[in-house]
Amino acid sequence: MIDGASVPASDGATLDVLSPIDGQLLTSIAKGTAADMDAAIAAARAAFEDGRWASQAPAARKKALMKWAELIEANALELAVLGVHDNGTEIAMALKAEPSSAAGTIRYYAEALDKVYGEIAPTAKDVLGLIHKAPVGVVGAIIPWNFLLMIGAWKLGPALATGNSVIV
């Protein structure tokens, strides 16, 4: 996905995703190149600069993240089963660790959004120093093969809550 669209690799290459359970083909995905990464970075930078996410009011970002957490919970079983097929995790562990933890993490950062304020720095009497918290821009997140949803939420939750664009 680049700029909200599913795109093939620039050279057309694909990567087969096999289940470690039985070796069956789960899907084939685009095998990204350096040019694809450059395109993703450019799209994420453009999205950040035009403010479509970063300039949203905290309440709007909170609402979107809360909806995302609800969608994860509503599709918990399907997401857990997909994770089991993808990485071989035992289903009870996948159900507990993946969707519920991911939804909880996203919800935590969504709830924090309207509770984080700037600060006044301790300065001399005749000086006013304000600390303004702002997104940094484009964040790159590398997620390991195991517990993709849970660990992904650890990275995506705070980055998106604070208004950054993210490349996974």
PDB file of C-alpha atoms in Angstrom:
ATOM      1  CA  MET A   1       0.000   0.000   0.000  1.00  0.00           C
ATOM      2  CA  ILE A   2       1.381   3.370  -0.996  1.00  0.00           C
ATOM      3  CA  ASP A   3      -0.659   6.540  -0.607  1.00  0.00           C
ATOM      4  CA  GLY A   4      -3.763   4.523   0.228  1.00  0.00           C
ATOM      5  CA  ALA A   5      -3.583   2.248  -2.806  1.00  0.00           C
ATOM      6  CA  SER A   6      -2.492  -1.329  -3.227  1.00  0.00           C
ATOM      7  CA  VAL A   7       0.339  -1.232  -5.750  1.00  0.00           C
ATOM      8  CA  PRO A   8       2.605  -3.884  -7.240  1.00  0.00           C
ATOM      9  CA  ALA A   9       6.348  -3.714  -6.773  1.00  0.00           C
ATOM     10  CA  SER A  10       7.940  -1.348  -9.282  1.00  0.00           C
ATOM     11  CA  ASP A  11       9.733  -4.289 -10.887  1.00  0.00           C
ATOM     12  CA  GLY A  12       6.685  -6.586 -10.639  1.00  0.00           C
ATOM     13  CA  ALA A  13       8.381  -9.006  -8.240  1.00  0.00           C
ATOM     14  CA  THR A  14       6.285 -10.886  -5.681  1.00  0.00           C
ATOM     15  CA  LEU A  15       7.009 -12.798  -2.523  1.00  0.00           C
ATOM     16  CA  ASP A  16       5.088 -15.938  -1.579  1.00  0.00           C
ATOM     17  CA  VAL A  17       3.879 -16.065   2.019  1.00  0.00           C
ATOM     18  CA  LEU A  18       3.808 -19.666   3.245  1.00  0.00           C
ATOM     19  CA  SER A  19       2.196 -20.925   6.427  1.00  0.00           C
ATOM     20  CA  PRO A  20       4.752 -22.437   8.823  1.00  0.00           C
ATOM     21  CA  ILE A  21       2.017 -24.836   9.949  1.00  0.00           C
ATOM     22  CA  ASP A  22       1.758 -26.823   6.727  1.00  0.00           C
ATOM     23  CA  GLY A  23       3.756 -24.940   4.090  1.00  0.00           C
ATOM     24  CA  GLN A  24       0.625 -23.926   2.179  1.00  0.00           C
ATOM     25  CA  LEU A  25       0.639 -20.712   0.200  1.00  0.00           C
ATOM     26  CA  LEU A  26      -1.303 -18.045   2.106  1.00  0.00           C
ATOM     27  CA  THR A  27      -0.849 -15.257  -0.409  1.00  0.00           C
ATOM     28  CA  SER A  28       1.653 -13.495  -2.604  1.00  0.00           C
ATOM     29  CA  ILE A  29       2.656  -9.926  -1.844  1.00  0.00           C
ATOM     30  CA  ALA A  30       4.623  -7.253  -3.638  1.00  0.00           C
ATOM     31  CA  LYS A  31       8.362  -7.654  -3.030  1.00  0.00           C
ATOM     32  CA  GLY A  32       9.236  -4.004  -2.587  1.00  0.00           C
ATOM     33  CA  THR A  33      12.356  -2.398  -3.991  1.00  0.00           C
ATOM     34  CA  ALA A  34      14.340   0.662  -2.978  1.00  0.00           C
ATOM     35  CA  ALA A  35      12.282   2.617  -5.541  1.00  0.00           C
ATOM     36  CA  ASP A  36       9.085   1.417  -3.840  1.00  0.00           C
ATOM     37  CA  MET A  37      10.422   2.554  -0.482  1.00  0.00           C
ATOM     38  CA  ASP A  38      11.273   5.949  -1.948  1.00  0.00           C
ATOM     39  CA  ALA A  39       7.710   6.198  -3.294  1.00  0.00           C
ATOM     40  CA  ALA A  40       6.265   5.265   0.110  1.00  0.00           C
ATOM     41  CA  ILE A  41       8.450   7.831   1.860  1.00  0.00           C
ATOM     42  CA  ALA A  42       7.478  10.540  -0.630  1.00  0.00           C
ATOM     43  CA  ALA A  43       3.775   9.732  -0.212  1.00  0.00           C
ATOM     44  CA  ALA A  44       4.047   9.707   3.583  1.00  0.00           C
ATOM     45  CA  ARG A  45       5.954  13.003   3.556  1.00  0.00           C
ATOM     46  CA  ALA A  46       3.339  14.591   1.267  1.00  0.00           C
ATOM     47  CA  ALA A  47       0.539  13.357   3.543  1.00  0.00           C
ATOM     48  CA  PHE A  48       2.326  14.798   6.547  1.00  0.00           C
ATOM     49  CA  GLU A  49       3.069  18.129   4.881  1.00  0.00           C
ATOM     50  CA  ASP A  50      -0.486  18.663   3.603  1.00  0.00           C
ATOM     51  CA  GLY A  51      -1.753  18.025   7.127  1.00  0.00           C
ATOM     52  CA  ARG A  52      -4.515  15.573   6.248  1.00  0.00           C
ATOM     53  CA  TRP A  53      -3.696  13.674   9.457  1.00  0.00           C
ATOM     54  CA  ALA A  54      -1.176  15.775  11.367  1.00  0.00           C
ATOM     55  CA  SER A  55      -3.415  18.863  11.345  1.00  0.00           C
ATOM     56  CA  GLN A  56      -6.477  16.986  12.548  1.00  0.00           C
ATOM     57  CA  ALA A  57      -7.654  18.105  15.958  1.00  0.00           C
ATOM     58  CA  PRO A  58      -6.713  15.654  18.715  1.00  0.00           C
ATOM     59  CA  ALA A  59     -10.405  14.779  19.135  1.00  0.00           C
ATOM     60  CA  ALA A  60     -10.620  13.760  15.456  1.00  0.00           C
ATOM     61  CA  ARG A  61      -7.489  11.590  15.660  1.00  0.00           C
ATOM     62  CA  LYS A  62      -8.852  10.085  18.879  1.00  0.00           C
ATOM     63  CA  LYS A  63     -12.143   9.225  17.176  1.00  0.00           C
ATOM     64  CA  ALA A  64     -10.353   7.535  14.246  1.00  0.00           C
ATOM     65  CA  LEU A  65      -8.081   5.519  16.534  1.00  0.00           C
ATOM     66  CA  MET A  66     -11.017   4.455  18.728  1.00  0.00           C
ATOM     67  CA  LYS A  67     -12.854   3.275  15.596  1.00  0.00           C
ATOM     68  CA  TRP A  68      -9.772   1.305  14.580  1.00  0.00           C
ATOM     69  CA  ALA A  69      -9.660  -0.375  18.023  1.00  0.00           C
ATOM     70  CA  GLU A  70     -13.357  -1.247  17.680  1.00  0.00           C
ATOM     71  CA  LEU A  71     -12.760  -2.775  14.252  1.00  0.00           C
ATOM     72  CA  ILE A  72      -9.894  -4.884  15.604  1.00  0.00           C
ATOM     73  CA  GLU A  73     -12.154  -6.163  18.393  1.00  0.00           C
ATOM     74  CA  ALA A  74     -15.051  -6.810  16.002  1.00  0.00           C
ATOM     75  CA  ASN A  75     -12.770  -8.926  13.802  1.00  0.00           C
ATOM     76  CA  ALA A  76     -10.675 -10.453  16.602  1.00  0.00           C
ATOM     77  CA  LEU A  77     -11.231 -14.101  15.755  1.00  0.00           C
ATOM     78  CA  GLU A  78     -10.519 -13.638  12.047  1.00  0.00           C
ATOM     79  CA  LEU A  79      -7.370 -11.627  12.809  1.00  0.00           C
ATOM     80  CA  ALA A  80      -6.153 -14.203  15.332  1.00  0.00           C
ATOM     81  CA  VAL A  81      -6.720 -17.102  12.917  1.00  0.00           C
ATOM     82  CA  LEU A  82      -4.910 -15.212  10.165  1.00  0.00           C
ATOM     83  CA  GLY A  83      -2.002 -14.651  12.558  1.00  0.00           C
ATOM     84  CA  VAL A  84      -1.922 -18.345  13.451  1.00  0.00           C
ATOM     85  CA  HIS A  85      -1.717 -19.306   9.774  1.00  0.00           C
ATOM     86  CA  ASP A  86       0.927 -16.645   9.138  1.00  0.00           C
ATOM     87  CA  ASN A  87       3.308 -17.323  12.014  1.00  0.00           C
ATOM     88  CA  GLY A  88       2.269 -20.595  13.655  1.00  0.00           C
ATOM     89  CA  THR A  89       1.239 -19.160  17.018  1.00  0.00           C
ATOM     90  CA  GLU A  90      -1.072 -21.307  19.133  1.00  0.00           C
ATOM     91  CA  ILE A  91      -4.683 -20.037  18.785  1.00  0.00           C
ATOM     92  CA  ALA A  92      -5.387 -19.314  22.479  1.00  0.00           C
ATOM     93  CA  MET A  93      -2.173 -17.290  22.694  1.00  0.00           C
ATOM     94  CA  ALA A  94      -2.961 -15.531  19.424  1.00  0.00           C
ATOM     95  CA  LEU A  95      -6.468 -14.575  20.613  1.00  0.00           C
ATOM     96  CA  LYS A  96      -5.157 -13.172  23.886  1.00  0.00           C
ATOM     97  CA  ALA A  97      -1.998 -11.501  22.637  1.00  0.00           C
ATOM     98  CA  GLU A  98      -2.896 -10.234  19.220  1.00  0.00           C
ATOM     99  CA  PRO A  99      -6.305  -8.558  18.770  1.00  0.00           C
ATOM    100  CA  SER A 100      -7.121  -7.742  22.376  1.00  0.00           C
ATOM    101  CA  SER A 101      -3.679  -6.365  23.140  1.00  0.00           C
ATOM    102  CA  ALA A 102      -3.550  -4.417  19.873  1.00  0.00           C
ATOM    103  CA  ALA A 103      -6.990  -2.891  20.421  1.00  0.00           C
ATOM    104  CA  GLY A 104      -6.063  -2.013  24.009  1.00  0.00           C
ATOM    105  CA  THR A 105      -2.835  -0.351  22.901  1.00  0.00           C
ATOM    106  CA  ILE A 106      -4.548   1.693  20.187  1.00  0.00           C
ATOM    107  CA  ARG A 107      -7.281   2.688  22.653  1.00  0.00           C
ATOM    108  CA  TYR A 108      -4.659   3.716  25.263  1.00  0.00           C
ATOM    109  CA  TYR A 109      -2.971   6.151  22.872  1.00  0.00           C
ATOM    110  CA  ALA A 110      -6.318   7.410  21.593  1.00  0.00           C
ATOM    111  CA  GLU A 111      -7.381   8.187  25.167  1.00  0.00           C
ATOM    112  CA  ALA A 112      -4.094   9.965  25.871  1.00  0.00           C
ATOM    113  CA  LEU A 113      -4.588  12.315  22.921  1.00  0.00           C
ATOM    114  CA  ASP A 114      -6.747  14.884  24.663  1.00  0.00           C
ATOM    115  CA  LYS A 115      -4.818  14.677  27.911  1.00  0.00           C
ATOM    116  CA  VAL A 116      -1.345  15.682  26.720  1.00  0.00           C
ATOM    117  CA  TYR A 117      -0.689  19.405  26.804  1.00  0.00           C
ATOM    118  CA  GLY A 118       2.266  21.696  26.287  1.00  0.00           C
ATOM    119  CA  GLU A 119       4.244  22.920  29.262  1.00  0.00           C
ATOM    120  CA  ILE A 120       5.756  26.119  30.560  1.00  0.00           C
ATOM    121  CA  ALA A 121       9.465  25.692  31.060  1.00  0.00           C
ATOM    122  CA  PRO A 122      11.102  26.877  34.267  1.00  0.00           C
ATOM    123  CA  THR A 123      12.749  30.128  33.208  1.00  0.00           C
ATOM    124  CA  ALA A 124      13.734  33.494  34.653  1.00  0.00           C
ATOM    125  CA  LYS A 125      10.925  35.811  35.812  1.00  0.00           C
ATOM    126  CA  ASP A 126      11.083  37.967  32.718  1.00  0.00           C
ATOM    127  CA  VAL A 127      11.144  35.065  30.213  1.00  0.00           C
ATOM    128  CA  LEU A 128       8.336  32.819  29.075  1.00  0.00           C
ATOM    129  CA  GLY A 129       9.417  29.481  27.663  1.00  0.00           C
ATOM    130  CA  LEU A 130       6.695  27.278  26.195  1.00  0.00           C
ATOM    131  CA  ILE A 131       7.178  23.620  25.324  1.00  0.00           C
ATOM    132  CA  HIS A 132       4.977  22.688  22.388  1.00  0.00           C
ATOM    133  CA  LYS A 133       4.659  19.022  21.498  1.00  0.00           C
ATOM    134  CA  ALA A 134       4.333  18.393  17.778  1.00  0.00           C
ATOM    135  CA  PRO A 135       4.601  15.430  15.393  1.00  0.00           C
ATOM    136  CA  VAL A 136       8.048  14.819  13.924  1.00  0.00           C
ATOM    137  CA  GLY A 137       6.952  13.833  10.408  1.00  0.00           C
ATOM    138  CA  VAL A 138       7.403  10.428   8.817  1.00  0.00           C
ATOM    139  CA  VAL A 139       8.046   7.461  11.094  1.00  0.00           C
ATOM    140  CA  GLY A 140       9.405   4.146   9.825  1.00  0.00           C
ATOM    141  CA  ALA A 141       8.185   1.121  11.787  1.00  0.00           C
ATOM    142  CA  ILE A 142       9.781  -2.301  11.437  1.00  0.00           C
ATOM    143  CA  ILE A 143       7.588  -5.044  12.849  1.00  0.00           C
ATOM    144  CA  PRO A 144       8.871  -8.575  13.527  1.00  0.00           C
ATOM    145  CA  TRP A 145       7.263 -11.686  12.061  1.00  0.00           C
ATOM    146  CA  ASN A 146       5.734 -12.794  15.359  1.00  0.00           C
ATOM    147  CA  PHE A 147       2.758 -11.021  16.932  1.00  0.00           C
ATOM    148  CA  LEU A 148       2.464  -8.563  14.046  1.00  0.00           C
ATOM    149  CA  LEU A 149      -0.759  -6.981  15.251  1.00  0.00           C
ATOM    150  CA  MET A 150       0.260  -6.533  18.881  1.00  0.00           C
ATOM    151  CA  ILE A 151       3.777  -5.255  18.222  1.00  0.00           C
ATOM    152  CA  GLY A 152       2.553  -3.199  15.288  1.00  0.00           C
ATOM    153  CA  ALA A 153       0.099  -1.446  17.614  1.00  0.00           C
ATOM    154  CA  TRP A 154       2.951  -0.592  19.988  1.00  0.00           C
ATOM    155  CA  LYS A 155       4.562   1.370  17.159  1.00  0.00           C
ATOM    156  CA  LEU A 156       1.547   2.641  15.212  1.00  0.00           C
ATOM    157  CA  GLY A 157      -0.491   3.758  18.240  1.00  0.00           C
ATOM    158  CA  PRO A 158       1.817   6.470  19.581  1.00  0.00           C
ATOM    159  CA  ALA A 159       3.085   7.550  16.149  1.00  0.00           C
ATOM    160  CA  LEU A 160      -0.402   8.046  14.716  1.00  0.00           C
ATOM    161  CA  ALA A 161      -1.864   9.494  17.913  1.00  0.00           C
ATOM    162  CA  THR A 162       0.699  12.277  17.856  1.00  0.00           C
ATOM    163  CA  GLY A 163       0.002  13.117  14.203  1.00  0.00           C
ATOM    164  CA  ASN A 164       2.873  11.437  12.381  1.00  0.00           C
ATOM    165  CA  SER A 165       2.693   9.627   9.044  1.00  0.00           C
ATOM    166  CA  VAL A 166       3.906   6.032   9.285  1.00  0.00           C
ATOM    167  CA  ILE A 167       5.551   3.585   6.912  1.00  0.00           C
ATOM    168  CA  VAL A 168       5.414  -0.058   8.022  1.00  0.00           C
TER     169      VAL A 168
END
